[in-house]
Coordinates of C-alpha atoms and ligand atoms in Angstrom, one line a residue:
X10 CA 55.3 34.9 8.0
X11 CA 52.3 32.3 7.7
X12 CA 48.8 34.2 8.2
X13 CA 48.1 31.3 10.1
X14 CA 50.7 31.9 12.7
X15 CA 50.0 32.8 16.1
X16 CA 52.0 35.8 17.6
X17 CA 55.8 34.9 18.9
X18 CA 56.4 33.5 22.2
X19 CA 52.3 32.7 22.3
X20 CA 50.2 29.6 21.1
X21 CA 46.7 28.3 20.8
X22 CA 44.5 25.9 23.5
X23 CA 42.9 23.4 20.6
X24 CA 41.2 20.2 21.8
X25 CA 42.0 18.0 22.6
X26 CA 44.7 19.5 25.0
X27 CA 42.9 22.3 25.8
X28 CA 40.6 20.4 28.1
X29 CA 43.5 19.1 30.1
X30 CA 43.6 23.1 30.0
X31 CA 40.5 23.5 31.9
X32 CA 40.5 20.9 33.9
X33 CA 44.0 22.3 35.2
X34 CA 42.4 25.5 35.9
X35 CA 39.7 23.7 37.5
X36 CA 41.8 21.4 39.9
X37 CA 43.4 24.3 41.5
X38 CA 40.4 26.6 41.6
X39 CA 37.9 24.0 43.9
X40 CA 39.5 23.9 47.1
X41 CA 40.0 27.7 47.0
X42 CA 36.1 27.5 46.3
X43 CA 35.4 25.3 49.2
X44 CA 37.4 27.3 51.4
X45 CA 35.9 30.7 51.5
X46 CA 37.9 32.3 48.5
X47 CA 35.4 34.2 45.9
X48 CA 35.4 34.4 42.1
X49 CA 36.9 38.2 41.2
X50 CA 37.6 39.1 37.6
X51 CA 39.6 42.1 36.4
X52 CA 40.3 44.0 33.2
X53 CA 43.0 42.4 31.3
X54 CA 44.7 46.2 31.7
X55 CA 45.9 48.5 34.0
X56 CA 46.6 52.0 34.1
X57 CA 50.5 51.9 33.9
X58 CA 51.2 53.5 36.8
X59 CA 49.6 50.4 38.7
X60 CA 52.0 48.3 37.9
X61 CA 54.6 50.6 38.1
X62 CA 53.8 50.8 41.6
X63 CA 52.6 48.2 42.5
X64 CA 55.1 45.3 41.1
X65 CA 58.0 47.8 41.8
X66 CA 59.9 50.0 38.7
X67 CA 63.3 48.0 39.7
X68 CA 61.6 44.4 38.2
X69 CA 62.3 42.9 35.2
X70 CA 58.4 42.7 34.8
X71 CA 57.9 46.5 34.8
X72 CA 61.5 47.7 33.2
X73 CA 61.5 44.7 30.1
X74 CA 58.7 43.0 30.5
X75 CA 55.4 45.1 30.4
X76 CA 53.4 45.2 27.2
X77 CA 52.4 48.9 27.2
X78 CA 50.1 51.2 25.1
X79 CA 49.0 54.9 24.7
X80 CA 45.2 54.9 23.8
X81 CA 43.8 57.6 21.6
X82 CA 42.6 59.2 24.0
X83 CA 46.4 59.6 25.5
X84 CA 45.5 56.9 28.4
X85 CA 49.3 54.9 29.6
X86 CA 48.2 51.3 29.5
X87 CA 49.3 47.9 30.2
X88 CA 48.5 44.6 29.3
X89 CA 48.6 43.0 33.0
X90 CA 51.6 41.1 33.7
X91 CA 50.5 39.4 36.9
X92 CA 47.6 39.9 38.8
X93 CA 48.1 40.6 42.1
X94 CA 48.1 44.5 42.1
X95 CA 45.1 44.5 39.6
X96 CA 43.3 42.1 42.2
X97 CA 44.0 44.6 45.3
X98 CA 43.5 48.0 43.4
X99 CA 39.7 46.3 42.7
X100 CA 39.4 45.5 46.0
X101 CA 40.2 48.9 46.9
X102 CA 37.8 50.2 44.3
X103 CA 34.9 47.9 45.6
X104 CA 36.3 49.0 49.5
X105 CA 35.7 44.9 50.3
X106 CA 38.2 45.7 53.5
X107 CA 35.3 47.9 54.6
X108 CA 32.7 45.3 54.4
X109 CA 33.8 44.5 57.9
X110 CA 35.2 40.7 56.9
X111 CA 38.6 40.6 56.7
X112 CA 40.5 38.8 55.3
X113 CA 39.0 39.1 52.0
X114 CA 39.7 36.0 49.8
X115 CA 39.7 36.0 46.5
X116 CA 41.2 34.0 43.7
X117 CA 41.2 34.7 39.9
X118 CA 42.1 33.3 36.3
X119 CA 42.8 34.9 33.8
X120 CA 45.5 35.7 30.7
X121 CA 48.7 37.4 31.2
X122 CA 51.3 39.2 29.1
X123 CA 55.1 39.9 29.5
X124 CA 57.7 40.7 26.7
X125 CA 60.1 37.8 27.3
X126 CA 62.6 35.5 25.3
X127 CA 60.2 32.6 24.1
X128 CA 61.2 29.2 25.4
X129 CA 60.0 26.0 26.7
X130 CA 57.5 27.0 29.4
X131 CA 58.2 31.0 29.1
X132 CA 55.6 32.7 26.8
X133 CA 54.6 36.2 26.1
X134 CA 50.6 35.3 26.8
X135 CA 50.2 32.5 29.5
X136 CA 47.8 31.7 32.4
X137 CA 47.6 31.7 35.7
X138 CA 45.1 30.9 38.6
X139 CA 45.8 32.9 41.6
X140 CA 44.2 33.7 45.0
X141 CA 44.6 36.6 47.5
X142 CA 43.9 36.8 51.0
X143 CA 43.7 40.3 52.1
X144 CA 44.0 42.2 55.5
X145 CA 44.8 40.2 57.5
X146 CA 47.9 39.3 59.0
X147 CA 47.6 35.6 60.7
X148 CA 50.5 32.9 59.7
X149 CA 47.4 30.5 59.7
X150 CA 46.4 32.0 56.5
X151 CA 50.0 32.0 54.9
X152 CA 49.9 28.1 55.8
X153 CA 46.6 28.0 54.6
X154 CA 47.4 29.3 51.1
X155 CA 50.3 27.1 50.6
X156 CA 48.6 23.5 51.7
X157 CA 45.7 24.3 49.4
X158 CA 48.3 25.2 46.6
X159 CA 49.5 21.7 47.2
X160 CA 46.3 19.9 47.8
X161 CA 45.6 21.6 44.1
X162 CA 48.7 20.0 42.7
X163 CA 48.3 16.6 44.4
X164 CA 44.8 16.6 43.5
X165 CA 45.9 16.4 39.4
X166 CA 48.5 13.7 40.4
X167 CA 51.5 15.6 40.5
X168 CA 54.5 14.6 42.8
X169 CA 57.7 15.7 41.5
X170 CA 57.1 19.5 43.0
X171 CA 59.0 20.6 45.7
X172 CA 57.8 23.6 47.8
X173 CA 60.7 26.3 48.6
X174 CA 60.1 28.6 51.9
X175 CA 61.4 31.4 52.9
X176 CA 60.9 34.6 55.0
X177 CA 62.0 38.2 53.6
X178 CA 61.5 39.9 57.3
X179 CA 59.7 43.5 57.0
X180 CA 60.3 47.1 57.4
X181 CA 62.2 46.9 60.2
X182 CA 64.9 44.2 59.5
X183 CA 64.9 44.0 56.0
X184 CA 66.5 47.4 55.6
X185 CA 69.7 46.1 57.6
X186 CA 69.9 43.3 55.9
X187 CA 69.9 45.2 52.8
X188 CA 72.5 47.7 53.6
X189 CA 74.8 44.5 54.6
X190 CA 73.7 43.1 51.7
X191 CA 75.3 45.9 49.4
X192 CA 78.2 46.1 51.4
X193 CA 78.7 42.7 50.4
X194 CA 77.6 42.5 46.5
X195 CA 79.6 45.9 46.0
X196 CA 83.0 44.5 46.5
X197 CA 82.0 41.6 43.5
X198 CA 83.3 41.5 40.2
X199 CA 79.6 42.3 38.4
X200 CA 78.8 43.8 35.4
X201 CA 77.3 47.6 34.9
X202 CA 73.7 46.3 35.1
X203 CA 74.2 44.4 38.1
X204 CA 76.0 47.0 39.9
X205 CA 73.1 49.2 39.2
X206 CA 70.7 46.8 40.6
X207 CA 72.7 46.6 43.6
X208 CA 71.4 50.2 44.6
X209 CA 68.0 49.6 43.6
X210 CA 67.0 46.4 44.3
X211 CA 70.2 44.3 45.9
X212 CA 67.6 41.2 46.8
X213 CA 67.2 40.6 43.6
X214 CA 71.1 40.2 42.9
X215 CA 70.6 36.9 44.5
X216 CA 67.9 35.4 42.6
X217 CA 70.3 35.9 39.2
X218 CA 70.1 32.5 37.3
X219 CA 73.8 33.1 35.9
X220 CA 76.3 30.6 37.4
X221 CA 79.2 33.1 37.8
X222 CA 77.0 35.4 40.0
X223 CA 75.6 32.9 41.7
X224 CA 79.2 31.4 42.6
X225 CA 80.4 34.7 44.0
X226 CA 76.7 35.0 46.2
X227 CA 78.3 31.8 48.8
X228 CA 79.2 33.7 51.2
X229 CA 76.5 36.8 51.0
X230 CA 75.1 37.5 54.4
X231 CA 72.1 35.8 55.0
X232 CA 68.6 37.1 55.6
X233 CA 67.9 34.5 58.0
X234 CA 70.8 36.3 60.3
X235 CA 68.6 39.6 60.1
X236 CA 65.3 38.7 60.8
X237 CA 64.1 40.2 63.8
X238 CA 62.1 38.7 66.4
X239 CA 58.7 39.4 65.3
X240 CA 59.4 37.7 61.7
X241 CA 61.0 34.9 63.5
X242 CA 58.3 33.8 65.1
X243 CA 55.8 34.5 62.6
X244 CA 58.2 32.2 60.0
X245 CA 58.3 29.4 62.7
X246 CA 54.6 29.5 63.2
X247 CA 54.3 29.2 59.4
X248 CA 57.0 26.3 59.2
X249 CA 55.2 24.2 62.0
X250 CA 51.4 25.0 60.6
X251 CA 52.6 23.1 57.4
X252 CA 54.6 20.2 59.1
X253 CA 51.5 19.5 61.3
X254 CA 49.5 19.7 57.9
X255 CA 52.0 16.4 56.6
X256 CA 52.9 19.2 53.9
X257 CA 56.5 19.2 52.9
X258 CA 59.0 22.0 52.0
X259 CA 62.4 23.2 52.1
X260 CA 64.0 26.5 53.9
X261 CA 65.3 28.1 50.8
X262 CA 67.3 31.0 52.2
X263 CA 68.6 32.4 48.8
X264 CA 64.4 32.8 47.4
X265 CA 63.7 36.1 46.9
X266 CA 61.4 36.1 44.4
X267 CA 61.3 38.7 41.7
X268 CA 58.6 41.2 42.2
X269 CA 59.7 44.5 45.3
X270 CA 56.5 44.1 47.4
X271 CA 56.6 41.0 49.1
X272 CA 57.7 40.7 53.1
X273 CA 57.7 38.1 55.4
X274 CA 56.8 34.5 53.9
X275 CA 57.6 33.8 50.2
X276 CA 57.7 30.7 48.6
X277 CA 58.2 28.9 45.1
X278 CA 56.6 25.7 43.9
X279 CA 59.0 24.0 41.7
X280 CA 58.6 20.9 39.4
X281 CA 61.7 18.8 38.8
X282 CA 60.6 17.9 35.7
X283 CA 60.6 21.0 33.6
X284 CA 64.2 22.1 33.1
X285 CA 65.1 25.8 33.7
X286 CA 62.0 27.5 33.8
X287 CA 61.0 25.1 37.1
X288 CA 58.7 27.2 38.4
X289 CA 55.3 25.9 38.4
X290 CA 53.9 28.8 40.9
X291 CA 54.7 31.3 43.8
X292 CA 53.5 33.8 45.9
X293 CA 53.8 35.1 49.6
X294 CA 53.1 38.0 51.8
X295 CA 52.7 41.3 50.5
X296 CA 52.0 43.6 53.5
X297 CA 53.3 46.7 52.1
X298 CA 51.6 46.9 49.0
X299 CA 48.2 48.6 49.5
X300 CA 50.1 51.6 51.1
X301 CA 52.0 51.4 48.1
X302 CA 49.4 52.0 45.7
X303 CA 47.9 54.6 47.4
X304 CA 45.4 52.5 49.7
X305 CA 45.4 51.7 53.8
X306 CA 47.8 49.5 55.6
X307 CA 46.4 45.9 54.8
X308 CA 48.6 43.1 55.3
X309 CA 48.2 40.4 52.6
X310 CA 49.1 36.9 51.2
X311 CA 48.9 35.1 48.2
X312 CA 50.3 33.0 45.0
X313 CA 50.0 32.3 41.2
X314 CA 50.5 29.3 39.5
X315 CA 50.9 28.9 36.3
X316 CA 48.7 26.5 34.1
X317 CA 50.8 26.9 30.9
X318 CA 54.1 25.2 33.2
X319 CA 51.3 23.0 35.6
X320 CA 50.5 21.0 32.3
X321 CA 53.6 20.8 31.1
X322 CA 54.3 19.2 34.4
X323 CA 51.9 16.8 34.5
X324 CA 53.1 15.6 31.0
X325 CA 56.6 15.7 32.5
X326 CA 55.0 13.0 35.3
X327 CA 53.5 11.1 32.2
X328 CA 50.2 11.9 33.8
X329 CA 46.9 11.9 31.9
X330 CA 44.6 13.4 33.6
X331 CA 40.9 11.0 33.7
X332 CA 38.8 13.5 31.4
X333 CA 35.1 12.4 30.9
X334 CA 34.1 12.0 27.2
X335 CA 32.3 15.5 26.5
X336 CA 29.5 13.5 24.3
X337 CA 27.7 10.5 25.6
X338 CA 25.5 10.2 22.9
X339 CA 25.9 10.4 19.0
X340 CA 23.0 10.3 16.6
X341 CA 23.2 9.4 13.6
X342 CA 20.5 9.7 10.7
X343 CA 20.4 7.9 7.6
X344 CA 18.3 10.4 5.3
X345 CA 16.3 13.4 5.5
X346 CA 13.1 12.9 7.4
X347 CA 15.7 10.5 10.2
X348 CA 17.7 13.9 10.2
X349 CA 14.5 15.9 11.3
X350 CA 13.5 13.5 13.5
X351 CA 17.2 12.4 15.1
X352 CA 18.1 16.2 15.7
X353 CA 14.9 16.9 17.6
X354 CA 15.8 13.6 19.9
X355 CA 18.9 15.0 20.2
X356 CA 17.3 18.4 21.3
X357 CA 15.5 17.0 23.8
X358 CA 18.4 14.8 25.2
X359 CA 20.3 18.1 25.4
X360 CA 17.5 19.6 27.4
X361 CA 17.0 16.8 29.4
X362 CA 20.8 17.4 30.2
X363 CA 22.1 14.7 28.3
X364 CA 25.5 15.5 26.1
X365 CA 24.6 14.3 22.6
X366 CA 26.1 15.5 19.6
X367 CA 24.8 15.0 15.5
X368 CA 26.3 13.6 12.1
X369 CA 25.8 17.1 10.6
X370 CA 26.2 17.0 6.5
X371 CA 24.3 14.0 5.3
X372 CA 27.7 12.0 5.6
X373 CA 26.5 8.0 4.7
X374 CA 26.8 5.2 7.6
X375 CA 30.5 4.1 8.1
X376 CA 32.0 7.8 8.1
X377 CA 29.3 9.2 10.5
X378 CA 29.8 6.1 12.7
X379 CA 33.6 6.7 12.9
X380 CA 32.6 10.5 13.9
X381 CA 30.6 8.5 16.6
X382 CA 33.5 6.6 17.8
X383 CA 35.9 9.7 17.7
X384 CA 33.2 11.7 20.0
X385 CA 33.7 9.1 22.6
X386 CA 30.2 8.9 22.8
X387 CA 29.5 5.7 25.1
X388 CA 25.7 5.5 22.7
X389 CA 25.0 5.9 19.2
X390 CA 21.8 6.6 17.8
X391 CA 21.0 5.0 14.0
X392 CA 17.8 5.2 12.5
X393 CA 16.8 5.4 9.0
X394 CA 13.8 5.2 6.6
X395 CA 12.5 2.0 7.9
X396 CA 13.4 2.8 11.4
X397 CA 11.0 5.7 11.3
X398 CA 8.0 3.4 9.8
X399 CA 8.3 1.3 12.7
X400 CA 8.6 4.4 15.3
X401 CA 11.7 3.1 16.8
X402 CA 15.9 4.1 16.8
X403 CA 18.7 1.8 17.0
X404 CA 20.2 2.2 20.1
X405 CA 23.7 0.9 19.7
X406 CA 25.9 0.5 23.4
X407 CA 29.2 1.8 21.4
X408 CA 31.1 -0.7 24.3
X409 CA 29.4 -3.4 23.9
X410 CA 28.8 -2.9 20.2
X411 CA 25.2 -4.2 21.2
X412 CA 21.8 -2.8 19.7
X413 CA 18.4 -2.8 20.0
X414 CA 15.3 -1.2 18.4
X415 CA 14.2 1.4 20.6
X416 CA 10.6 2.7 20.6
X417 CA 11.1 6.7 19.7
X418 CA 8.8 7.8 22.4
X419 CA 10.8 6.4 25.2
X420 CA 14.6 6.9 23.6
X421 CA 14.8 10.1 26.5
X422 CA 13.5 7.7 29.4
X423 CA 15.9 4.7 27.7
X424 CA 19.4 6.4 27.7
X425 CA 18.7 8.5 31.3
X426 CA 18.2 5.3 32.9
X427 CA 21.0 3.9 31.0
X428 CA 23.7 6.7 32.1
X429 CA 22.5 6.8 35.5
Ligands
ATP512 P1 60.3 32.9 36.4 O1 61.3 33.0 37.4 O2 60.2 31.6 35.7 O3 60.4 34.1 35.4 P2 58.3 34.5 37.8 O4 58.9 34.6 39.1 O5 58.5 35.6 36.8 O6 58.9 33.1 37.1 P3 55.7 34.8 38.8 O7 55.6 36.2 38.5 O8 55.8 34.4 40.3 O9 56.8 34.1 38.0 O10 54.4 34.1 38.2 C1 53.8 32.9 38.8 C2 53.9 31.7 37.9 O11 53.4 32.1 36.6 C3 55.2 31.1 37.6 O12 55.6 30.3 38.6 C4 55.0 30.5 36.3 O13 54.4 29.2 36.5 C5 54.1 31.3 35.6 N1 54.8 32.2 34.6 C6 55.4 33.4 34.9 N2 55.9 33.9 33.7 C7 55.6 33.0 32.8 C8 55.8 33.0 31.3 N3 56.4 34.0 30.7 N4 55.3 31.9 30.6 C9 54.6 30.9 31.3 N5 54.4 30.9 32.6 C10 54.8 31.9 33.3
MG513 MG1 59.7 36.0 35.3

């Protein structure tokens, strides 16, 4: 092993990708800003048992994929895996449902961690940016949550996603449909696993990747049969909230999502670009999860997506995303007292709120200048010896390749006018 190898199944954000990085987690972040959501940040572990409860102890997440730890101190902890149960057990903490404003919307980003098999777009660290809208239980707010999830990804330029919609009912007609349900997947052929999972979680059976299972799943009874009137409605209010909103999707009867605590909507953004691990983001109701974790009935929505699969999407699109140049101006001294002099322009610039950046090192002309070019910067400042006699800087338009001898006092004055 390489000391200078990052962990298996993880990797490192180095520019210049990792702005396309930020800018990701940016896109989808401002219209949950400009729609009522607030900033909440949570520890990048749990308790154990959170997640145990809270994602559900029948998940791959919690039974495989968990990274876990015992502290010295003899604490059972987890490096979070997703972040919706972290995100409501704070909002518990902080009792935000009492503040009399429900629902309480909030949206994260952060780092998460699950023990998987490394692959194109499946890592053991990747990121999300998710948002939660708690209490309340209104389809407007489902509808809500999944039109801004695709204004987010039509706002970076991406169009080969395809939203996938479906309704899991709640406590009173999922529980027939499940008992059908494993009256059905008992009688397949299915290994020892499977057959396990049938008792403890049969929904799940049907969201198995493997070919052979899915082939014997044609004919499984269908939720959509079970629903009972109350989700019905609630699933057709949701459907005709997003076709007024010109926002398209498709019923996906057979999404069910892999975490227990979701009821009622759930949905699944998927990229057509990305292979087998499509998903790009999902999310949906959870109305039984606060009571689940030990809190008050609140009925919730909400969705992850995932930046690590959102970029590799966009490159999928052969999109580049229109990044501004972090540096607009690049100063370059020729000698020590121009290096004295230069850096305290460039201070000022910066303070001024200019982006300028400095040939650090003494390097001569023709390197520093192609350190200039690399930065982007759309102004270079030169100025040597003789420069500094006469009290001006070259002021070289790095376009244009123009330049002209600018006085020193008024270099702040020149270049903010310049850039507007
Ligand atoms: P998958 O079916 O691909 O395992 P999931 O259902 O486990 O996805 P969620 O728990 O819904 O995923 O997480 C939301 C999003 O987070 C996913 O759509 C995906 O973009 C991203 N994501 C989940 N797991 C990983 C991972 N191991 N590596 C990179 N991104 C991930
Ligand atoms: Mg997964």
């Amino acid at each position: 092993m390489s000391t200078f190898q990052a962990p298996k199944g993880t990797y490192d954000l180095t520019p210049p990708r990792s702005a396309t990085f930020l800018a990701v987690r940016e896109a989808i972040a401002a219209p949950l800003r400009d729609s009522g959501y607030g900033y909440i940040e949570t520890p990048g572990f749990e308790n154990v048992e959170l997640f145990a409860r809270g994602v559900g102890e029948s998940t791959d997440i919690v039974t495989k994929e968990m990274y876990t730890l015992t502290t010295k101190g003899g604490d059972q902890l987890a490096l979070r895996p997703e972040g919706t149960a972290s995100v409501l057990r704070a909002a518990l903490e902080s009792n935000l449902h009492k503040a009399g404003n429900l629902p309480v919307k909030l949206w994260y980003s952060g780092s998460y961690y699950r023990y998987e098999r490394p692959q194109a777009g499946r890592y053991r660290h990747f990121s999300q940016v998710g948002a939660e809208a708690i209490g309340t239980e209104d389809p407007v707010l489902d509808a809500e949550l999944i039109i801004l999830a695709d204004q987010a990804y039509r706002s970076l330029g991406l169009r080969q996603f395809r939203i996938l919609l479906n309704s899991l009912g709640d406590k009173e007609c999922r529980p027939v449909y499940r008992e059908a349900l494993q009256t059905f997947l008992r009688d397949l052929d299915l290994d020892e696993e499977t057959r396990r999972r049938i008792e403890i979680n049969p929904l799940r059976v049907l969201d198995d990747k493997r070919a052979d299972v899915q082939k014997q799943l044609t004919d499984a009874p269908k939720l959509r049969d079970y629903l009972c009137d109350a989700c019905k409605a609630y699933h057709e209010e949701v459907r005709a909230l997003l076709t007024a909103a010109g926002v398209v999707f498709e019923d996906d009867e057979k999404l069910v999502r892999g975490l227990d605590y979701y009821t009622r909507t759930t949905f699944e953004f998927v990229h057509d670009g990305l292979g087998a691990q499509s998903a790009v983001g999902g999310g949906g109701r959870y109305d039984g999860l606060s009571e689940m974790i030990g809190g008050p009935e609140l009925p919730s929505v909400g969705w992850a997506l995932g930046v690590d699969r959102t970029v590799l999407a966009l490159e999928a699109e052969g999109i580049e995303l229109d990044l501004p140049y972090a540096t607009s101006v690049y100063a370059v001294p020729l000698g020590e007292e121009a290096r004295r002099v230069l850096f305290g322009v460039v201070t000022g610039l910066r303070r001024a709120g200019i982006a300028a950046d400095f040939a650090f090192g003494g390097r001569g002309l023709k390197g520093a200048m192609k350190s200039a070019n690399r930065s982007g910067a759309r102004y270079a400042l030169v100025a040597g010896e003789r420069d500094l006699a006469e009290g001006v800087v070259q002021l070289k338009d790095m376009e244009s390749g123009e330049q002209s001898a600018v006085p020193l006092t008024e270099v702040a004055a020149e270049l903010a006018k310049r850039l507007g």
